Short mmCIF file of C-alpha atoms in Angstrom, two decimals:
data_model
loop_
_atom_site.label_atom_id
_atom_site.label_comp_id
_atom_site.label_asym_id
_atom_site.label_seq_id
_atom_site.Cartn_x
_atom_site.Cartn_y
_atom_site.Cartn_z
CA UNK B 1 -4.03 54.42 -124.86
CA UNK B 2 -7.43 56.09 -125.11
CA UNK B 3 -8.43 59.09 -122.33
CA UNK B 4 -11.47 57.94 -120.32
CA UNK B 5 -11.60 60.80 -118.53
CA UNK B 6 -15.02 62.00 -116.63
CA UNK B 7 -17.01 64.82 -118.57
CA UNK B 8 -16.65 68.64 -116.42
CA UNK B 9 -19.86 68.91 -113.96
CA UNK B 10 -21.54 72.15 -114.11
CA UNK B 11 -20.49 73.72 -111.04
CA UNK B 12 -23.21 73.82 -108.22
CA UNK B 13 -24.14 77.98 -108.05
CA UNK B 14 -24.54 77.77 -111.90
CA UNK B 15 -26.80 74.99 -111.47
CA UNK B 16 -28.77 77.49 -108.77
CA UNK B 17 -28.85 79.75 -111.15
CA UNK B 18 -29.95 78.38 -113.69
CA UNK B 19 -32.92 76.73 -111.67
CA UNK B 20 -33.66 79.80 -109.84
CA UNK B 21 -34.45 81.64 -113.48
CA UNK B 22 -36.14 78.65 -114.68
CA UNK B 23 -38.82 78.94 -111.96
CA UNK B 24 -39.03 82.38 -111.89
CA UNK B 25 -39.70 82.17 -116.04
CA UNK B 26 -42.94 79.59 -115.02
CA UNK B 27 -44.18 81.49 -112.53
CA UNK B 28 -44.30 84.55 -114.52
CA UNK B 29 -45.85 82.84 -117.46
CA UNK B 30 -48.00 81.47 -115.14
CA UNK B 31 -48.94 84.23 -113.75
CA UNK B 32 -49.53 86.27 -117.00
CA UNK B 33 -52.15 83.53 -118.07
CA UNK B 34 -54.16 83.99 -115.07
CA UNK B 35 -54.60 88.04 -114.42
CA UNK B 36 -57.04 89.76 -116.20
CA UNK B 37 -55.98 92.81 -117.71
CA UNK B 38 -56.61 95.98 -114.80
CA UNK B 39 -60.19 97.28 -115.63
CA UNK B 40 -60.48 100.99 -115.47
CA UNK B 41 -63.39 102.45 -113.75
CA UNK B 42 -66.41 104.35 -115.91
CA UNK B 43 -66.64 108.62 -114.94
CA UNK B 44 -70.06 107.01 -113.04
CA UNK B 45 -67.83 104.25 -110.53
CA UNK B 46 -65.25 106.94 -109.75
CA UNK B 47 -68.02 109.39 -109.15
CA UNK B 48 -69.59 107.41 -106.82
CA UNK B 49 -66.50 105.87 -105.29
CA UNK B 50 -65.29 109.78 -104.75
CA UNK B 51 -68.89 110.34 -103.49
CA UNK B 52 -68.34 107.51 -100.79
CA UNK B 53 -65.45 108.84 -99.71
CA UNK B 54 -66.34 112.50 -99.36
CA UNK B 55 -69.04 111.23 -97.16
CA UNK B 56 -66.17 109.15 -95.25
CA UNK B 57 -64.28 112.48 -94.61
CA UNK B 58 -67.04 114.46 -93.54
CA UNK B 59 -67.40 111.77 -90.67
CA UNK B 60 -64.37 112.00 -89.41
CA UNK B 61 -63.61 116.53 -90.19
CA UNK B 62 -67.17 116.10 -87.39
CA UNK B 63 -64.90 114.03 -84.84
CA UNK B 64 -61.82 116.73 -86.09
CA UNK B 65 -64.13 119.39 -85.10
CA UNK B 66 -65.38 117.83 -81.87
CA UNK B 67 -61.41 117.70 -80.63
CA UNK B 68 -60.46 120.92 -81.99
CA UNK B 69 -63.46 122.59 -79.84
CA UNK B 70 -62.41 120.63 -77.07
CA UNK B 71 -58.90 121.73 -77.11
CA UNK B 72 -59.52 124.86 -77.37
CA UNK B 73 -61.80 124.46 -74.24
CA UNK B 74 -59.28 122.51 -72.03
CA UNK B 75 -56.80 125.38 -72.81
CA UNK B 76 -58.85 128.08 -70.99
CA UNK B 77 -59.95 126.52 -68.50
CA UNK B 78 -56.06 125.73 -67.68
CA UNK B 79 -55.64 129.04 -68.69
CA UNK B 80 -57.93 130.34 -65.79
CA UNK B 81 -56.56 127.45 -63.22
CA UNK B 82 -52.89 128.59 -64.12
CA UNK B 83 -53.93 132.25 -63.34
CA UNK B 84 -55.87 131.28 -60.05
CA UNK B 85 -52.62 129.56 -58.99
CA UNK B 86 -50.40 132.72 -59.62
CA UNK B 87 -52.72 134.75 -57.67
CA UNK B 88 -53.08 132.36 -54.63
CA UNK B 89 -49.24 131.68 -54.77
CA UNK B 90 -49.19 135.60 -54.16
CA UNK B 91 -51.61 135.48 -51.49
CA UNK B 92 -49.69 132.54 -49.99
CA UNK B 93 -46.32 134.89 -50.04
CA UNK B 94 -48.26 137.68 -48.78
CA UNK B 95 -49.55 135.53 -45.68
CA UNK B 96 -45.93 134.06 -45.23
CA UNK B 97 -44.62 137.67 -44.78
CA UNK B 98 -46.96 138.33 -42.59
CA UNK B 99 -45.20 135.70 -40.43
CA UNK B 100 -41.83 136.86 -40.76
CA UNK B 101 -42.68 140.21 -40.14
CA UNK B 102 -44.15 139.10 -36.24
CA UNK B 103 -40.46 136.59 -36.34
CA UNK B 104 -38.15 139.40 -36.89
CA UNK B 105 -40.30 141.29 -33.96
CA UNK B 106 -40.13 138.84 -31.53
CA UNK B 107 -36.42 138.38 -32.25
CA UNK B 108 -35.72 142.31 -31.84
CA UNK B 109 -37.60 142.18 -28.41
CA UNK B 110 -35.35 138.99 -26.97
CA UNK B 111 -35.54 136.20 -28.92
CA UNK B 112 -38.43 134.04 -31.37
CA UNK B 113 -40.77 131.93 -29.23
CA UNK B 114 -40.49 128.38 -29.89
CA UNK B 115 -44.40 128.40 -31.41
CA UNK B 116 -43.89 131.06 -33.69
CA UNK B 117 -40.43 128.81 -35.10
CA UNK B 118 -43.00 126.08 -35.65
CA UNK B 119 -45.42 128.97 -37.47
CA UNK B 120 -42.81 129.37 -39.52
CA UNK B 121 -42.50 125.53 -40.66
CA UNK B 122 -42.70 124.50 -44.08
CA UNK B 123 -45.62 122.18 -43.12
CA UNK B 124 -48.04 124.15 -40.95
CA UNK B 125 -50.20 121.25 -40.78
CA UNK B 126 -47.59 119.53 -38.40
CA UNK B 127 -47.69 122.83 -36.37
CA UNK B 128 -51.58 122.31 -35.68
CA UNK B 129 -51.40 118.68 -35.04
CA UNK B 130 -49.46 120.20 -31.71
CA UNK B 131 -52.28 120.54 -30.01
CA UNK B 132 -49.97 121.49 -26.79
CA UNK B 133 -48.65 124.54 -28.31
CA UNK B 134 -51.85 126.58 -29.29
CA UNK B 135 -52.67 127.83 -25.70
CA UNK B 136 -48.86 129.29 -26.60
CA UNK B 137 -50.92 131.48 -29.34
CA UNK B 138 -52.94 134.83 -29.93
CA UNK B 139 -55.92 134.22 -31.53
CA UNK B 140 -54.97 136.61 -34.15
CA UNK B 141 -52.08 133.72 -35.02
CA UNK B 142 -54.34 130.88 -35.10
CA UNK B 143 -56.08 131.96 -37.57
CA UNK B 144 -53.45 133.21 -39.65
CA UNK B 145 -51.82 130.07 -39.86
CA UNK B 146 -55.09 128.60 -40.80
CA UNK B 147 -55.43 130.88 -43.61
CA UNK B 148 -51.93 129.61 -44.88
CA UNK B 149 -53.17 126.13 -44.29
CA UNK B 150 -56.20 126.65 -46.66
CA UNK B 151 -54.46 128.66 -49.04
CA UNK B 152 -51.84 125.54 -49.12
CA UNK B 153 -54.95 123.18 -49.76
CA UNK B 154 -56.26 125.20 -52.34
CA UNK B 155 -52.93 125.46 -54.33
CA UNK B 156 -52.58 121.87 -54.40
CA UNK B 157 -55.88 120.88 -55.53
CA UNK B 158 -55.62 123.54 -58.39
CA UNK B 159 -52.24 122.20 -59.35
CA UNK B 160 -53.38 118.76 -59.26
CA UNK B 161 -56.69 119.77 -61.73
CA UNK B 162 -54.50 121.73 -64.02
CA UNK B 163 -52.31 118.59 -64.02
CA UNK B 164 -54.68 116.28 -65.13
CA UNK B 165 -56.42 118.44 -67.41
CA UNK B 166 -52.69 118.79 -69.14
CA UNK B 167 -52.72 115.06 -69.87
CA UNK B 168 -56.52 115.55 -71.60
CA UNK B 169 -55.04 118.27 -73.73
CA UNK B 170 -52.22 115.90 -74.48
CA UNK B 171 -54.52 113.31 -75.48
CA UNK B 172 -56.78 115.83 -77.67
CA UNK B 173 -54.32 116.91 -78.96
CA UNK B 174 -53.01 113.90 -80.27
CA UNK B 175 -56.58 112.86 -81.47
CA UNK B 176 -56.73 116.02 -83.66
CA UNK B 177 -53.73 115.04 -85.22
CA UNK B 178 -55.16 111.68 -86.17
CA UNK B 179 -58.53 113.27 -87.38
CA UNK B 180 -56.75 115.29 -89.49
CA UNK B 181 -54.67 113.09 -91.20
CA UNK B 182 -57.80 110.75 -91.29
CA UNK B 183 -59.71 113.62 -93.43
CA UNK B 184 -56.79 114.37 -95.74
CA UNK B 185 -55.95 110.66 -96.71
CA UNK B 186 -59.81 110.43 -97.53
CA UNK B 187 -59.78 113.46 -99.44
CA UNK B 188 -56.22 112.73 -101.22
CA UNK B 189 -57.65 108.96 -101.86
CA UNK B 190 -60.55 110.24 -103.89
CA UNK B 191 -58.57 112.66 -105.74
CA UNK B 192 -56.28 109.84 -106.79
CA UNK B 193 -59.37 108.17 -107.68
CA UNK B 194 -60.14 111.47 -109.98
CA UNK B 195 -56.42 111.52 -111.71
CA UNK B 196 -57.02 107.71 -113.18
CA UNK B 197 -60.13 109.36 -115.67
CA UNK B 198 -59.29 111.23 -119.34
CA UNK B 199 -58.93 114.61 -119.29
CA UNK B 200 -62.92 114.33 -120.85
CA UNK B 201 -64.39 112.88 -118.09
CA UNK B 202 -62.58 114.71 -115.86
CA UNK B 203 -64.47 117.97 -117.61
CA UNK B 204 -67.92 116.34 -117.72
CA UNK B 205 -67.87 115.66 -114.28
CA UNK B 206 -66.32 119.48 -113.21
CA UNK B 207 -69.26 120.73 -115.34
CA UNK B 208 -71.50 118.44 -113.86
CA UNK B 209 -70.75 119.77 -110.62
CA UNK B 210 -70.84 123.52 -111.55
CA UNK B 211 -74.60 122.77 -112.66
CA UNK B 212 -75.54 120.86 -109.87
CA UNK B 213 -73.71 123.72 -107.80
CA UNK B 214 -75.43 126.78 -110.28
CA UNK B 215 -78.99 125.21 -110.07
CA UNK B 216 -78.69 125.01 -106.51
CA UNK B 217 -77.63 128.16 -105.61
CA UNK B 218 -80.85 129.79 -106.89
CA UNK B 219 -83.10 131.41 -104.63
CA UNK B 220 -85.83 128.10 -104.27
CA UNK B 221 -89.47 128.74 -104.38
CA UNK B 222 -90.42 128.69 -99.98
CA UNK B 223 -94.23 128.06 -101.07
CA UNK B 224 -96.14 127.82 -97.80
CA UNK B 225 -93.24 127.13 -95.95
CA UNK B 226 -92.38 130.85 -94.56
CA UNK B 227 -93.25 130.61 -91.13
CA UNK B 228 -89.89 130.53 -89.02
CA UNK B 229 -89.07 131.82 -85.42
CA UNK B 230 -87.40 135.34 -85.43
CA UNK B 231 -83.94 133.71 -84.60
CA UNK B 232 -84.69 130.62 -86.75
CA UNK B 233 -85.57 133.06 -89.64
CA UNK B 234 -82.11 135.29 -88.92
CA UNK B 235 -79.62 132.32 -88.86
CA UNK B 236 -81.39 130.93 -92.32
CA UNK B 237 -81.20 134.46 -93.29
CA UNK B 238 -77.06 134.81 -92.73
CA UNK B 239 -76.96 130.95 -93.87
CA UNK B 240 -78.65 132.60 -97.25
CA UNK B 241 -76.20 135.22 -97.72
CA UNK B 242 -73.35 132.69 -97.78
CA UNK B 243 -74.93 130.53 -100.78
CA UNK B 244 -71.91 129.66 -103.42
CA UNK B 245 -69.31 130.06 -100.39
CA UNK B 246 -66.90 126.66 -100.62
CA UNK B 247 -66.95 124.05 -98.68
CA UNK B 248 -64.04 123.65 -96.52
CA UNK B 249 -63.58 120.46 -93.44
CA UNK B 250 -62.80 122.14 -90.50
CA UNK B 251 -64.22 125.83 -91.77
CA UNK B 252 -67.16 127.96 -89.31
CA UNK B 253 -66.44 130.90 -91.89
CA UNK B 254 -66.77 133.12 -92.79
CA UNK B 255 -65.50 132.73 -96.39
CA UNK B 256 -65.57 128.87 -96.39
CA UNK B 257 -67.52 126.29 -94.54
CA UNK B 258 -68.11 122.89 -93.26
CA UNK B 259 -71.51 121.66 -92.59
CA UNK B 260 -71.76 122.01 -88.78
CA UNK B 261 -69.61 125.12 -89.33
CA UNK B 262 -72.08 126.50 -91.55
CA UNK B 263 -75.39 126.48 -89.37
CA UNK B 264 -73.22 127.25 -86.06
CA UNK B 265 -71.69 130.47 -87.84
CA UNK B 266 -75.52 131.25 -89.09
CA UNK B 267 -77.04 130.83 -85.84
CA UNK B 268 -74.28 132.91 -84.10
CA UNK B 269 -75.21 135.98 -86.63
CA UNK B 270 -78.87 135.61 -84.78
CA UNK B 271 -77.15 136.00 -81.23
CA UNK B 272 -77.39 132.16 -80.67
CA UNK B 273 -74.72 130.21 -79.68
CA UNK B 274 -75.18 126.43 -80.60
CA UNK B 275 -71.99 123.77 -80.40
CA UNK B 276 -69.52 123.60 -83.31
CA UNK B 277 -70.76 119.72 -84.17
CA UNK B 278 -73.23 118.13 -85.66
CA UNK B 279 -74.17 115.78 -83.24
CA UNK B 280 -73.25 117.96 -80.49
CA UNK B 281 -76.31 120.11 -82.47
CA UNK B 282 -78.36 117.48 -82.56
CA UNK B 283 -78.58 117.21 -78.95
CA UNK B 284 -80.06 121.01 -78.52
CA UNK B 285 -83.56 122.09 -78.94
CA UNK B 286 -86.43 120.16 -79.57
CA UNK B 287 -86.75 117.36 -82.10
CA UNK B 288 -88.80 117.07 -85.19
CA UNK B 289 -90.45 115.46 -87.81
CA UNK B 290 -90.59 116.31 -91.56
CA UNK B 291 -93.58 117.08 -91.38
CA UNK B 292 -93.16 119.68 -88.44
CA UNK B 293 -90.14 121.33 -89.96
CA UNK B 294 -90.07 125.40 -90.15
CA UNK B 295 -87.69 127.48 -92.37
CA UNK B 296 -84.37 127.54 -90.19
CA UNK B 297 -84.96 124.58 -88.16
CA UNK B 298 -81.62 122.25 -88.42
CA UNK B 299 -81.75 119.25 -90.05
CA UNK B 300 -79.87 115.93 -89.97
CA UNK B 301 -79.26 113.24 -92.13
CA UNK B 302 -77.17 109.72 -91.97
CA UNK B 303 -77.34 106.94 -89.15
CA UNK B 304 -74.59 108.78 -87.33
CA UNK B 305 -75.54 112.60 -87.69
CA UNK B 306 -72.57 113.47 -89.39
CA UNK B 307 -74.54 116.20 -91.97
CA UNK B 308 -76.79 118.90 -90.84
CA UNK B 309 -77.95 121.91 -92.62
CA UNK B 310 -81.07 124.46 -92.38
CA UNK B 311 -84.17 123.96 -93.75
CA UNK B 312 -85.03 125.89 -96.43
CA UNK B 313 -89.16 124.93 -96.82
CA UNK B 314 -90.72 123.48 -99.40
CA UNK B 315 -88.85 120.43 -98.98
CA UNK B 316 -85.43 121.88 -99.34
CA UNK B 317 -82.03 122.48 -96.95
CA UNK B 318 -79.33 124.92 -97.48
CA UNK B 319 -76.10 123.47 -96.47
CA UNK B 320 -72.27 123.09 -96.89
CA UNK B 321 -72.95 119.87 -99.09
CA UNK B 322 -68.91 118.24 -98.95
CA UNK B 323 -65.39 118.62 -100.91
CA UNK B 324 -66.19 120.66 -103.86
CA UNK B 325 -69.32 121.60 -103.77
CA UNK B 326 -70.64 125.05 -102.42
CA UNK B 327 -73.30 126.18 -100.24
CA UNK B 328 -76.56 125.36 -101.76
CA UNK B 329 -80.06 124.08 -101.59
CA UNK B 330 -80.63 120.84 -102.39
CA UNK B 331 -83.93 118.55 -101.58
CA UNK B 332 -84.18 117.09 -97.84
CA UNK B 333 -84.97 113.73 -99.92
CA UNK B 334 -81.47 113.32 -101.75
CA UNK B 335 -79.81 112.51 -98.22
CA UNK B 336 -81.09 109.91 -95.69
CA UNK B 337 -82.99 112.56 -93.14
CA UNK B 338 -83.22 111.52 -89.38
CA UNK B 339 -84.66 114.93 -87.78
CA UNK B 340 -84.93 117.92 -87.28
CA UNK B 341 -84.36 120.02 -84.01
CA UNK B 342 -85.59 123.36 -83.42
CA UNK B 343 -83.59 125.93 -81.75
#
């Protein structure tokens, strides 16, 4: 008798399986149809993308600077508190002995009277609230125990500032730390931008940037322009000597620079002390047009005053330029100018 037995079913995971690759096989073809092949960037797009973002890290090494000079602002002046609370924690002891000293008399001569036991208290406030016991008291006392009450007042307000001024710090600190990582992935993004181009392009644009850094370094024709302040004239003058120095985020020299840190390490060579940021700079002086601009007068540039250098005359700054570049001239026109402010 003939076998009419079922034929085997493929078993359900192979059946999975065997789906799951099928799709997977579509999609990719599907997928390979439809992308266009990765288009490398021309030496000229990674230039200016690299530009972009050099001009992106500047931005935030100015709000770097701005937290660093902070910090290092809030730490003296809790410096100073912390040593004002030392001293008056000394006085306070002092004062306290003083006490004990009049306690251990009275005790020797027949026993401590009740008022000086409250003199004594931890909370002299409470002692002066008993209004019934100061007729008990020399005047001398009185105002002894008033000078511990003031000293206590004193100590607690200056703990309670350096307190608060310890959670700013905290805060700045924490800032600075952003900044800074801010800056570096900037910086490390356009340098990954720079590792995608031929090791040609790479050398056309590193000679490129040794002319543009050569040409500018030259000593540029002032014309008219030489009429400067004796302190304006002294800054540009230092600012001069440090033409080919690098540029550096974060740098106030004096063998590498930023741009702020540039014309704030100039100014302090003429005896001028000016803030460490640009738009902390900008807010000094008195503002000017191009037109009214004198050889060491700062100068600004972008929306948000993130670049400022020292002009140079004749339609020229000297500055820290960004990443790669060294201090130079270049002309006032190749940036966006805003002002000027004389200092």
């Amino acid at each position: 008798m003939a076998s009419h037995r079922r034929p085997k079913q493929p078993s359900r995971t192979r059946v999975t399986v065997l789906t799951t690759a099928a799709a997977a096989a579509v999609a990719l073809s599907a997928n390979a149809a439809n992308a266009a092949p990765t288009e490398k960037l021309g030496k000229d797009e990674v230039k200016a993308k690299v530009d972009k973002l050099y001009e992106q890290a500047e931005q935030a090494t100015e709000k770097y600077n701005g937290a660093k000079e902070k910090q290092q602002k809030l730490q003296k002046e809790i410096s100073t508190i912390q040593d004002n609370v030392a001293r008056g924690q000394q006085e306070l002891n002092k004062l306290r002995d003083g006490l004990g000293s009049l306690a251990t008399a009275q005790y020797r001569s027949g026993g401590i009277d009740p008022s000086v036991q409250l003199f004594l208290s931890s909370n002299p406030d409470d002692y002066l609230d008993k209004a019934s016991t100061l007729d008990q008291l020399s005047a001398q006392q009185v105002e002894a125990l008033k000078k511990i009450q003031d000293k206590q007042r004193e100590l607690a307000q200056e703990r309670a500032e350096a307190t608060e001024k310890l959670k700013d710090l905290a805060s700045t600190r924490t800032e600075l730390g952003d900044k800074k990582k801010e800056v570096q992935g900037k910086l490390a993004e356009a340098q990954k931008l720079l590792n995608t181009l031929t090791a040609k392009e790479k050398a056309a644009l590193a000679a490129q940037q040794a002319r543009a850094n050569r040409s500018s370094t030259e000593r540029v024709d002032l014309g008219n322009d030489t009429s400067a302040s004796g302190r304006a004239a002294a800054a540009f003058s230092a600012a001069q000597s440090k033409i080919g120095t690098p540029y550096v985020y974060g740098a106030s020299g004096p063998s590498s620079f930023d741009c702020s840190g540039l014309t704030s390490w100039a100014y302090a060579q003429a005896g001028v002390s000016i803030p460490r940021t640009s738009e902390a700079q900008a807010n000094i002086g008195t503002r000017l047009s191009e037109s009214q601009l004198q050889v060491g007068d700062l100068v600004f540039f972008y929306g948000d005053l993130h670049h400022v250098g020292l002009y140079a005359g004749n339609g020229q700054v000297l500055h820290a330029p960004h990443t790669g570049a060294v201090v130079r001239y270049e002309a006032i026109g190749d940036m966006p100018f805003q002002f000027g402010v004389r200092v």
